[in-house]
Coordinates of C-alpha atoms in Angstrom, one line a residue:
Chain C
M1 CA 72.0 24.4 -2.9
S2 CA 69.3 22.3 -1.2
E3 CA 67.0 25.3 -1.4
Q4 CA 67.7 25.6 -5.1
L5 CA 66.8 22.0 -5.5
S6 CA 63.5 22.5 -3.8
A7 CA 62.6 25.3 -6.3
T8 CA 59.4 24.6 -8.3
L9 CA 59.2 24.6 -12.1
A10 CA 57.1 27.7 -11.9
E11 CA 59.9 29.5 -10.0
L12 CA 62.4 28.4 -12.6
M13 CA 60.2 29.7 -15.3
I14 CA 59.9 33.1 -13.5
V15 CA 63.6 33.4 -13.4
A16 CA 63.8 32.4 -17.1
A17 CA 61.1 35.0 -17.9
S18 CA 62.9 37.7 -16.0
E19 CA 65.9 37.3 -18.4
A20 CA 63.7 38.6 -21.3
W21 CA 63.8 42.1 -19.7
R22 CA 67.6 42.2 -19.2
D23 CA 69.3 45.2 -20.9
N24 CA 66.1 46.5 -22.4
G25 CA 66.7 50.0 -21.0
E26 CA 63.9 52.3 -19.8
L27 CA 60.7 50.9 -21.1
L28 CA 57.4 49.6 -19.8
A29 CA 57.7 45.9 -18.7
S30 CA 54.3 44.2 -19.0
G31 CA 54.2 40.6 -17.8
I32 CA 50.6 39.4 -18.3
T33 CA 49.4 36.7 -16.0
T34 CA 51.2 35.3 -12.9
I35 CA 54.5 33.9 -14.2
P36 CA 55.4 36.7 -16.7
R37 CA 54.4 39.4 -14.2
L38 CA 56.6 37.8 -11.5
G39 CA 59.4 37.6 -14.1
A40 CA 59.1 41.3 -14.9
S41 CA 59.0 42.1 -11.2
L42 CA 62.0 40.0 -10.5
A43 CA 63.9 41.7 -13.4
K44 CA 63.1 45.1 -11.9
L45 CA 64.2 44.1 -8.4
T46 CA 67.5 42.5 -9.6
H47 CA 69.3 43.2 -12.8
S48 CA 67.1 45.9 -14.4
P49 CA 65.8 48.5 -11.9
E50 CA 65.4 51.0 -14.8
L51 CA 62.2 49.2 -16.0
L52 CA 58.9 50.9 -15.7
M53 CA 56.0 48.8 -14.2
T54 CA 52.3 49.4 -13.4
D55 CA 50.1 48.2 -10.5
S56 CA 48.4 46.2 -13.3
E57 CA 45.5 48.7 -13.2
S58 CA 46.4 52.3 -14.0
Y59 CA 49.4 53.6 -12.1
L60 CA 53.1 53.4 -12.6
V61 CA 54.9 52.1 -9.5
S62 CA 58.5 52.5 -8.5
E63 CA 58.4 49.0 -6.9
P64 CA 56.6 45.9 -8.3
V65 CA 53.3 45.4 -6.5
P66 CA 53.0 42.0 -4.8
L67 CA 50.3 39.7 -6.3
G68 CA 46.9 39.1 -4.6
P69 CA 45.5 40.7 -1.4
R70 CA 48.2 43.1 -0.2
G71 CA 47.4 43.6 3.5
D72 CA 49.1 46.8 4.7
Y73 CA 51.2 47.1 1.6
R74 CA 50.8 50.5 -0.1
P75 CA 51.8 50.7 -3.8
K76 CA 54.6 53.2 -4.4
Y77 CA 53.1 55.3 -7.2
E78 CA 55.4 57.2 -9.5
G79 CA 53.1 58.1 -12.4
Y80 CA 50.0 57.3 -14.4
M81 CA 49.4 54.6 -17.1
S82 CA 45.7 54.4 -18.0
F83 CA 44.7 52.1 -20.9
E84 CA 44.8 55.1 -23.2
R85 CA 48.4 55.8 -22.2
V86 CA 49.3 52.2 -22.6
F87 CA 48.2 52.4 -26.2
E88 CA 50.3 55.5 -26.7
C89 CA 53.2 53.7 -25.1
V90 CA 52.7 50.7 -27.4
W91 CA 52.6 52.8 -30.6
G92 CA 55.8 54.7 -29.5
G93 CA 57.5 51.3 -29.1
K94 CA 58.6 51.8 -25.4
R95 CA 57.3 48.5 -24.1
H96 CA 58.2 44.8 -23.8
A97 CA 55.2 42.6 -23.1
M98 CA 55.1 38.9 -22.3
I99 CA 51.8 37.2 -22.9
G100 CA 50.5 33.6 -23.3
P101 CA 48.8 33.1 -26.7
T102 CA 46.6 30.1 -27.5
Q103 CA 48.6 29.2 -30.6
I104 CA 52.1 30.0 -31.9
D105 CA 53.5 29.0 -35.3
R106 CA 57.1 28.6 -36.7
W107 CA 57.1 32.3 -37.8
G108 CA 56.3 33.5 -34.3
Q109 CA 52.8 34.5 -35.3
T110 CA 50.3 34.2 -32.4
N111 CA 46.6 33.6 -32.0
L112 CA 44.4 34.6 -29.1
S113 CA 41.1 35.0 -31.1
A114 CA 39.6 31.8 -32.4
V115 CA 40.6 28.2 -32.9
G116 CA 39.5 26.0 -35.8
P117 CA 39.4 26.2 -39.6
D118 CA 36.1 28.2 -39.9
Y119 CA 36.5 31.7 -38.5
A120 CA 32.7 32.3 -38.9
K121 CA 32.0 29.4 -36.7
P122 CA 35.1 28.6 -34.7
K123 CA 35.6 25.4 -32.8
S124 CA 36.7 27.5 -29.8
A125 CA 36.2 31.3 -29.4
V126 CA 39.0 32.5 -27.2
L127 CA 39.3 36.2 -26.1
G128 CA 39.7 38.1 -29.4
V129 CA 42.9 39.5 -30.9
R130 CA 43.0 42.0 -28.0
G131 CA 46.1 44.2 -28.4
L132 CA 48.3 41.6 -30.2
P133 CA 48.3 43.2 -33.7
G134 CA 49.5 46.4 -32.2
N135 CA 51.9 45.0 -29.6
S136 CA 53.6 42.7 -32.1
I137 CA 54.1 45.4 -34.8
C138 CA 55.2 48.2 -32.5
H139 CA 57.4 46.9 -29.7
I140 CA 59.4 44.0 -28.2
N141 CA 57.5 40.9 -27.3
S142 CA 58.1 37.6 -25.5
L143 CA 55.8 34.7 -25.1
F144 CA 54.8 32.4 -22.3
V145 CA 53.5 28.8 -22.7
P146 CA 52.6 26.9 -19.5
N147 CA 51.6 23.7 -21.5
H148 CA 54.2 23.1 -24.3
G149 CA 52.5 20.9 -26.8
P150 CA 51.6 20.6 -30.5
R151 CA 48.2 22.2 -29.9
V152 CA 50.0 25.4 -28.9
F153 CA 53.1 25.1 -31.3
V154 CA 51.0 24.3 -34.3
A155 CA 52.3 22.6 -37.5
G156 CA 51.0 25.1 -40.0
E157 CA 50.0 28.7 -39.6
V158 CA 48.0 29.7 -36.5
D159 CA 44.2 29.7 -37.2
M160 CA 43.8 33.5 -36.8
V161 CA 47.0 35.5 -37.0
S162 CA 46.5 38.0 -34.2
G163 CA 50.1 38.9 -33.5
V164 CA 52.5 39.3 -36.4
G165 CA 55.7 37.3 -36.9
Y166 CA 58.4 36.8 -39.5
K167 CA 56.4 35.1 -42.3
P168 CA 57.7 36.9 -45.5
E169 CA 54.4 36.3 -47.4
R170 CA 52.5 38.4 -44.9
W171 CA 54.7 41.5 -45.4
L172 CA 53.7 43.2 -48.6
P173 CA 55.8 46.0 -50.2
G174 CA 55.7 49.3 -48.1
M175 CA 54.7 47.6 -44.8
K176 CA 57.2 48.4 -42.1
Q177 CA 58.5 45.3 -40.4
D178 CA 61.4 47.1 -38.6
Y179 CA 59.8 47.3 -35.2
V180 CA 58.9 43.6 -35.0
D181 CA 61.1 42.2 -32.3
L182 CA 60.3 38.8 -30.8
R183 CA 62.7 37.7 -28.1
L184 CA 62.0 34.7 -25.8
I185 CA 59.4 32.0 -25.5
V186 CA 59.4 30.6 -22.0
T187 CA 57.6 27.2 -21.7
D188 CA 57.3 24.5 -19.1
L189 CA 59.9 22.5 -21.0
C190 CA 62.5 25.0 -22.3
V191 CA 63.4 28.5 -23.4
L192 CA 63.2 29.3 -27.1
D193 CA 64.4 32.3 -29.1
F194 CA 64.2 33.5 -32.7
G195 CA 68.0 33.4 -33.3
G196 CA 68.0 30.9 -36.2
P197 CA 68.2 31.8 -40.0
E198 CA 65.4 34.1 -40.9
H199 CA 64.4 34.3 -37.3
A200 CA 63.8 30.5 -37.1
I201 CA 62.9 29.3 -33.6
R202 CA 65.7 27.7 -31.6
V203 CA 65.9 25.9 -28.3
K204 CA 68.1 28.1 -26.2
S205 CA 68.0 26.2 -22.9
L206 CA 66.3 23.0 -21.7
H207 CA 64.8 22.8 -18.2
P208 CA 66.5 20.2 -16.0
G209 CA 65.7 16.7 -17.0
V210 CA 64.2 17.7 -20.4
S211 CA 65.7 16.5 -23.7
F212 CA 65.8 18.3 -27.0
E213 CA 63.9 15.3 -28.5
Q214 CA 61.2 15.7 -26.0
V215 CA 60.8 19.3 -26.9
Q216 CA 60.8 18.5 -30.6
A217 CA 58.1 15.8 -30.1
A218 CA 55.9 18.4 -28.3
T219 CA 56.3 21.0 -31.1
G220 CA 54.4 20.9 -34.4
F221 CA 57.3 22.3 -36.5
P222 CA 61.1 21.5 -36.7
L223 CA 63.2 23.3 -34.1
L224 CA 66.9 24.3 -34.2
K225 CA 69.4 23.9 -31.4
A226 CA 71.2 27.0 -30.3
E227 CA 74.9 26.5 -30.7
N228 CA 75.4 27.1 -26.9
L229 CA 72.3 25.1 -25.9
S230 CA 72.4 25.0 -22.1
E231 CA 70.4 23.9 -19.1
T232 CA 67.9 26.6 -17.8
P233 CA 69.5 27.7 -14.5
L234 CA 67.8 27.0 -11.2
P235 CA 66.7 30.0 -9.2
T236 CA 69.2 31.2 -6.7
A237 CA 68.4 31.6 -3.0
E238 CA 68.2 35.3 -3.4
Q239 CA 65.8 35.1 -6.4
L240 CA 63.6 32.6 -4.5
A241 CA 63.4 35.0 -1.5
I242 CA 62.3 37.9 -3.8
I243 CA 59.8 35.7 -5.6
R244 CA 58.2 34.6 -2.3
K245 CA 58.0 38.2 -1.2
L246 CA 56.3 39.2 -4.5
D247 CA 53.9 36.3 -4.4
P248 CA 53.0 35.8 -0.7
H249 CA 49.9 33.8 -1.6
N250 CA 51.8 31.4 -3.8
L251 CA 49.6 32.1 -6.9
R252 CA 52.6 30.8 -8.9
G253 CA 51.9 27.4 -7.4
M254 CA 48.5 27.3 -9.2
V255 CA 49.8 27.9 -12.8
L256 CA 51.2 24.5 -13.6
K257 CA 49.3 21.3 -13.0
G258 CA 50.5 19.7 -9.7
D259 CA 53.1 22.5 -9.2
P260 CA 56.0 20.2 -10.1
P261 CA 59.5 20.7 -8.8
A262 CA 62.2 22.3 -11.1
V263 CA 64.3 19.2 -10.8
K264 CA 62.2 16.1 -11.2
A265 CA 64.5 13.7 -9.3
A266 CA 64.3 16.0 -6.3
A267 CA 60.6 15.2 -5.9
Chain T
M1 CA 13.6 73.3 -17.4
A2 CA 14.6 73.2 -21.0
L3 CA 17.9 71.5 -20.3
N4 CA 16.5 68.7 -18.2
K5 CA 17.6 65.5 -20.0
Q6 CA 16.6 63.1 -17.3
K7 CA 14.5 60.2 -18.4
S8 CA 13.6 56.7 -17.1
A9 CA 15.7 53.9 -18.4
A10 CA 12.7 52.6 -20.4
E11 CA 12.1 56.0 -22.0
A12 CA 15.8 56.3 -22.9
V13 CA 16.0 52.9 -24.4
A14 CA 12.7 53.4 -26.3
Q15 CA 14.6 55.9 -28.4
L16 CA 16.8 53.2 -29.9
R17 CA 15.7 51.5 -33.1
D18 CA 16.1 48.0 -34.5
G19 CA 19.2 47.6 -36.6
M20 CA 21.1 50.5 -34.9
T21 CA 24.8 50.5 -34.2
V22 CA 25.2 50.9 -30.4
G23 CA 28.4 51.6 -28.6
I24 CA 28.8 50.4 -25.0
G25 CA 31.3 52.2 -22.8
G26 CA 33.5 50.6 -20.1
W27 CA 36.0 47.8 -20.5
G28 CA 35.5 44.1 -20.0
P29 CA 34.0 43.8 -16.5
R30 CA 34.6 47.4 -15.6
R31 CA 32.0 50.2 -15.5
K32 CA 29.6 48.8 -17.9
P33 CA 26.1 50.5 -18.2
M34 CA 24.5 47.3 -17.1
A35 CA 21.2 48.8 -16.0
L36 CA 20.7 50.1 -19.6
V37 CA 21.7 46.7 -20.9
R38 CA 19.1 45.0 -18.7
E39 CA 16.6 47.6 -20.0
I40 CA 17.4 46.6 -23.6
L41 CA 17.0 42.9 -22.6
R42 CA 13.5 43.8 -21.4
S43 CA 12.7 45.7 -24.6
P44 CA 11.7 44.5 -28.0
L45 CA 14.9 46.1 -29.6
K46 CA 16.6 43.7 -32.0
D47 CA 19.2 43.3 -34.7
I48 CA 21.7 45.7 -33.2
T49 CA 25.3 46.0 -34.0
V50 CA 27.2 46.2 -30.7
V51 CA 30.5 48.1 -30.6
S52 CA 32.3 47.3 -27.3
Y53 CA 35.4 46.5 -25.4
G54 CA 33.3 43.6 -24.4
G55 CA 32.4 42.1 -21.0
P56 CA 29.1 40.7 -19.7
D57 CA 27.3 43.4 -21.6
V58 CA 28.1 41.7 -24.8
G59 CA 27.4 38.2 -23.3
M60 CA 24.0 39.1 -22.1
L61 CA 22.9 40.8 -25.4
C62 CA 24.2 37.8 -27.3
A63 CA 22.3 35.4 -25.0
A64 CA 19.1 37.3 -25.5
G65 CA 19.5 37.2 -29.3
K66 CA 19.7 41.0 -29.6
V67 CA 23.0 41.1 -31.5
K68 CA 23.2 40.9 -35.3
K69 CA 26.9 41.9 -35.4
L70 CA 29.6 42.5 -32.9
V71 CA 32.4 45.0 -33.4
F72 CA 35.1 44.1 -30.9
A73 CA 38.7 43.4 -29.8
F74 CA 37.9 41.0 -27.0
V75 CA 35.1 39.8 -24.8
T76 CA 36.1 38.8 -21.2
M77 CA 35.2 39.1 -17.6
D78 CA 38.9 39.1 -16.5
A79 CA 38.8 36.8 -13.5
I80 CA 36.5 34.6 -15.6
P81 CA 38.5 35.0 -18.8
L82 CA 36.1 33.4 -21.3
E83 CA 32.7 35.0 -21.6
P84 CA 30.3 32.0 -21.9
Y85 CA 27.4 33.5 -24.0
Y86 CA 29.8 35.4 -26.3
R87 CA 31.5 32.0 -27.0
K88 CA 28.1 30.3 -27.6
A89 CA 27.1 33.0 -30.1
R90 CA 30.4 33.0 -31.8
E91 CA 30.9 29.2 -32.0
S92 CA 27.4 28.6 -33.3
G93 CA 27.9 31.3 -36.0
A94 CA 24.8 33.2 -34.6
I95 CA 26.5 36.6 -34.9
A96 CA 28.5 38.4 -37.5
V97 CA 31.8 39.9 -36.3
E98 CA 34.2 42.7 -37.1
E99 CA 37.3 42.0 -35.0
Y100 CA 39.9 44.7 -34.5
D101 CA 42.9 45.3 -32.3
E102 CA 42.2 47.3 -29.2
G103 CA 44.1 50.3 -30.5
M104 CA 42.5 50.1 -34.0
F105 CA 39.1 50.1 -32.2
E106 CA 40.2 53.3 -30.4
W107 CA 41.3 54.8 -33.7
G108 CA 37.9 54.0 -35.3
L109 CA 36.0 55.7 -32.5
R110 CA 38.4 58.7 -32.7
A111 CA 38.0 59.0 -36.4
A112 CA 34.2 59.0 -36.0
G113 CA 34.4 61.7 -33.3
M114 CA 36.6 63.8 -35.6
R115 CA 34.2 63.3 -38.5
M116 CA 37.0 61.7 -40.5
S117 CA 36.4 58.6 -42.7
F118 CA 39.5 56.9 -41.4
L119 CA 42.8 57.2 -39.5
P120 CA 46.0 55.6 -40.6
T121 CA 47.8 53.0 -38.4
R122 CA 50.4 50.4 -38.7
V123 CA 48.4 48.2 -36.5
G124 CA 46.6 45.3 -38.2
L125 CA 49.1 44.9 -41.0
A126 CA 50.4 41.3 -41.6
T127 CA 47.6 39.9 -39.4
D128 CA 44.3 38.2 -40.2
V129 CA 42.5 41.3 -39.0
L130 CA 42.9 42.4 -42.6
A131 CA 42.1 39.0 -44.0
K132 CA 38.9 38.6 -41.9
N133 CA 37.7 42.2 -42.6
P134 CA 37.8 42.4 -46.3
Q135 CA 36.2 45.9 -46.0
L136 CA 39.5 47.2 -44.6
K137 CA 41.8 48.9 -47.0
T138 CA 45.4 50.0 -46.8
I139 CA 46.8 53.4 -47.9
A140 CA 50.3 54.5 -48.8
S141 CA 51.8 57.6 -47.3
P142 CA 51.8 60.4 -49.8
Y143 CA 55.2 61.6 -48.5
A144 CA 58.7 60.4 -49.4
D145 CA 58.6 57.4 -47.0
G146 CA 55.7 55.8 -48.9
E147 CA 54.9 53.6 -46.0
V148 CA 51.7 51.5 -46.3
Y149 CA 49.2 51.8 -43.4
V150 CA 45.8 50.4 -42.6
A151 CA 43.1 53.0 -43.2
M152 CA 41.1 52.3 -40.0
P153 CA 37.5 53.3 -40.9
A154 CA 35.5 55.5 -38.5
L155 CA 33.3 53.5 -36.1
K156 CA 30.3 55.7 -36.3
L157 CA 27.7 55.0 -33.7
D158 CA 24.0 55.6 -33.8
A159 CA 23.9 55.6 -30.0
A160 CA 26.3 55.2 -27.1
L161 CA 25.5 53.9 -23.6
I162 CA 27.8 55.1 -20.8
H163 CA 27.6 54.6 -17.0
V164 CA 29.1 57.4 -14.8
N165 CA 29.6 58.1 -11.1
E166 CA 27.7 61.3 -11.2
A167 CA 25.7 63.4 -13.6
D168 CA 23.4 66.4 -13.5
R169 CA 20.1 66.8 -15.4
L170 CA 21.9 69.0 -18.0
G171 CA 24.1 66.1 -19.0
N172 CA 27.3 67.0 -17.3
T173 CA 29.1 64.0 -16.0
L174 CA 31.9 63.0 -13.6
L175 CA 34.1 59.8 -13.8
R176 CA 35.8 59.1 -10.5
G177 CA 37.5 55.8 -11.2
H178 CA 41.3 55.4 -11.6
D179 CA 40.8 54.8 -15.4
V180 CA 38.2 56.5 -17.5
F181 CA 38.7 54.0 -20.4
F182 CA 37.5 55.3 -23.8
D183 CA 34.0 56.5 -22.9
A184 CA 34.7 60.0 -24.1
L185 CA 35.4 58.6 -27.6
Y186 CA 32.2 56.6 -27.6
A187 CA 30.3 59.8 -26.7
R188 CA 32.0 61.7 -29.5
A189 CA 31.4 58.9 -32.1
A190 CA 27.7 58.7 -31.4
D191 CA 24.7 60.6 -32.7
H192 CA 22.8 59.9 -29.5
V193 CA 24.3 59.4 -26.0
I194 CA 22.5 57.8 -23.1
V195 CA 24.2 58.3 -19.8
S196 CA 23.2 56.3 -16.7
S197 CA 24.5 57.6 -13.4
E198 CA 24.8 56.4 -9.8
V199 CA 23.7 59.9 -8.7
V200 CA 21.8 62.5 -10.6
H201 CA 22.1 66.1 -9.4
E202 CA 19.8 69.0 -10.3
K203 CA 22.7 71.1 -11.5
F204 CA 26.4 70.6 -10.8
E205 CA 28.2 73.2 -8.6
L206 CA 31.8 71.9 -8.7
D207 CA 35.1 73.1 -7.5
A208 CA 37.9 73.2 -10.1
D209 CA 39.6 69.9 -9.0
T210 CA 36.3 68.0 -9.3
A211 CA 35.5 69.7 -12.6
K212 CA 38.6 68.0 -14.0
L213 CA 36.8 64.7 -13.6
N214 CA 34.4 65.7 -16.3
P215 CA 35.2 63.4 -19.3
F216 CA 33.2 65.0 -22.1
E217 CA 30.9 67.9 -22.8
R218 CA 27.2 67.9 -22.0
Y219 CA 26.3 68.9 -25.6
L220 CA 27.1 65.2 -26.5
V221 CA 24.5 63.9 -24.0
H222 CA 20.9 63.4 -24.9
S223 CA 19.5 61.3 -22.0
V224 CA 20.4 61.0 -18.3
V225 CA 19.1 58.0 -16.4
H226 CA 19.3 57.7 -12.7
A227 CA 20.6 54.1 -12.1
P228 CA 22.2 53.5 -8.7
G229 CA 24.1 50.2 -8.8
G230 CA 23.7 50.5 -12.6
A231 CA 27.2 49.0 -13.3
H232 CA 26.5 45.9 -11.2
P233 CA 27.8 43.2 -11.6
T234 CA 30.8 45.0 -13.1
Y235 CA 33.3 47.2 -11.3
L236 CA 32.6 50.8 -10.6
G237 CA 35.6 52.5 -9.2
P238 CA 35.9 53.9 -6.6
H239 CA 32.4 52.9 -5.2
Y240 CA 32.0 49.1 -5.7
G241 CA 34.0 46.2 -7.0
W242 CA 32.7 43.6 -9.4
D243 CA 30.4 41.0 -7.9
M244 CA 32.3 37.8 -8.5
E245 CA 29.6 35.7 -6.9
H246 CA 27.0 37.0 -9.3
L247 CA 29.4 36.7 -12.3
K248 CA 30.1 33.1 -11.4
R249 CA 26.4 32.4 -11.1
Y250 CA 25.8 34.1 -14.5
N251 CA 28.7 32.1 -16.0
A252 CA 27.3 28.9 -14.6
S253 CA 23.9 29.5 -16.1
A254 CA 25.4 29.1 -19.5
T255 CA 26.0 25.4 -18.9
E256 CA 22.7 24.7 -17.2
E257 CA 19.6 23.5 -19.0
G258 CA 17.4 26.6 -19.5
G259 CA 20.0 28.5 -17.6
W260 CA 19.7 31.8 -19.4
A261 CA 15.9 31.8 -19.2
K262 CA 16.2 31.3 -15.4
Y263 CA 18.7 34.1 -15.2
V264 CA 16.3 36.4 -17.1
E265 CA 13.4 35.4 -15.0
E266 CA 15.2 36.0 -11.7
F267 CA 17.3 39.1 -12.6
V268 CA 16.0 40.8 -15.7
N269 CA 12.2 40.5 -16.0
V270 CA 11.7 41.6 -12.4
G271 CA 12.8 45.2 -13.3
E272 CA 15.7 47.2 -12.1
A273 CA 14.4 48.1 -8.7
A274 CA 13.8 44.4 -7.9
Y275 CA 17.1 43.5 -9.4
Q276 CA 18.9 45.8 -7.0
T277 CA 17.0 44.3 -4.1
Q278 CA 17.7 40.8 -5.4
I279 CA 21.4 41.3 -5.4
G280 CA 21.4 42.7 -1.9
G281 CA 20.8 46.4 -2.3
A282 CA 23.1 49.3 -1.5
E283 CA 24.4 47.4 1.5
K284 CA 25.7 44.7 -0.8
L285 CA 27.2 47.2 -3.2
A286 CA 29.0 48.9 -0.4
K287 CA 30.5 45.5 0.6
L288 CA 31.9 44.6 -2.9
K289 CA 35.6 45.1 -2.4
L290 CA 37.5 46.9 -5.2
P291 CA 39.5 44.4 -7.2
V292 CA 43.2 44.0 -6.5
F293 CA 45.2 43.4 -9.6

């Protein structure tokens, strides 16, 4: 238990993220950036060995590749997954990606392109829509937010809808919404899902020491409470050991400012 | 030799015209034809529409004021996620944009290569990609399902710039990296293809396994430019990694007073041979470790 209490918030988020890929079956698990990638890796090494993963470049591997310089480690290749094949995988729906968008709205729509009211002259140009339009309309998606606040969870609609969501006005007759499947949002305060009426966003679990009111105050739109609202579980000793092996250079310690502990009183 | 397509970078780039639509192969900071981009920076070429899975190629062309319009899905240098000069151009409204999903972009190139006016896709529906591209239209399936798709228009290119590991003077090419990206589609979508290559052979004599590394046919290629180190500072698998030190310096120049002018003076105006010496030559390229993801 003392080891669990020394877990960091990043490690708790990795465990929470790994839950997104439970019972997904055989599909490509794509965790983009450190915490989602460690979450997918942990899922594959614990509850969901059937998941497919890549070396984050172009090969499928039978064992998740550790992050950062690998020393003597040799990736265990089992197949090929170039960018072209990733697109084909996306269109066929056999993927569950977790990415961190710049903005998220109450409908689950996401923005990774440009922030500000004027698209022709944005206040902040980010990356571009990247693969979000395709990912979001073709396969399962979860989201990652390392800085839960009203600038991410915006009051209105996101400034440039890059990833689709559940806003009815966006879906005109004949457009197929069937494959849209938003699962979890893992933040530094809580885990959210889309289990409310009309896919409304709910707080599913609160990280230790965080209140629902605190989450609501950090969110630009009203949130629901899941009926079985719980506390996000701390990593087990076994999970922590796997995470350390997957991330020998502690890159997870650089994601959140100050690398805070999972249980604040333990600090 | 009638089929000798070899030219100098300057001769190859001199074939481009103001206002052309130019596709640039590679992906982000990976296997970009940077020697050709530097040649464009030195040339009077202007008002180009750039079509690219963007990295520092897009940033540099924006910084130099060469870009009228950008057709893109992203611009990034991966380890440095936000491309500074793309952002400046975008945030000041200096460039027009046509922004697509990565896969729509592929579809557009594919349509052009197949000489189709469009290809249907679900991707882009219910997003602002439609709203911000009023030229995009939807189309209903003529079959019983009646599903509505985006009609992704062909991304026809006047020219494409592609960097490869090896080529011969006839225009045959080899890509040896783990991922060939979408360069073959750029080649098919373009009326005129300029290939730069680390090594240029007189004429390939390949074994069958090596011949499988040939990404597209030589009839698509019009110019072959010998450009050792020509992808620097981007990643050319399996020969050299990206030069993070150089990319950091380039990135920092964007926040320095007169930073771009200084970068141009030091690395562009000097010419390609001096550039390669400046960055440490073949010895330095050999030391650039391949990125670990």
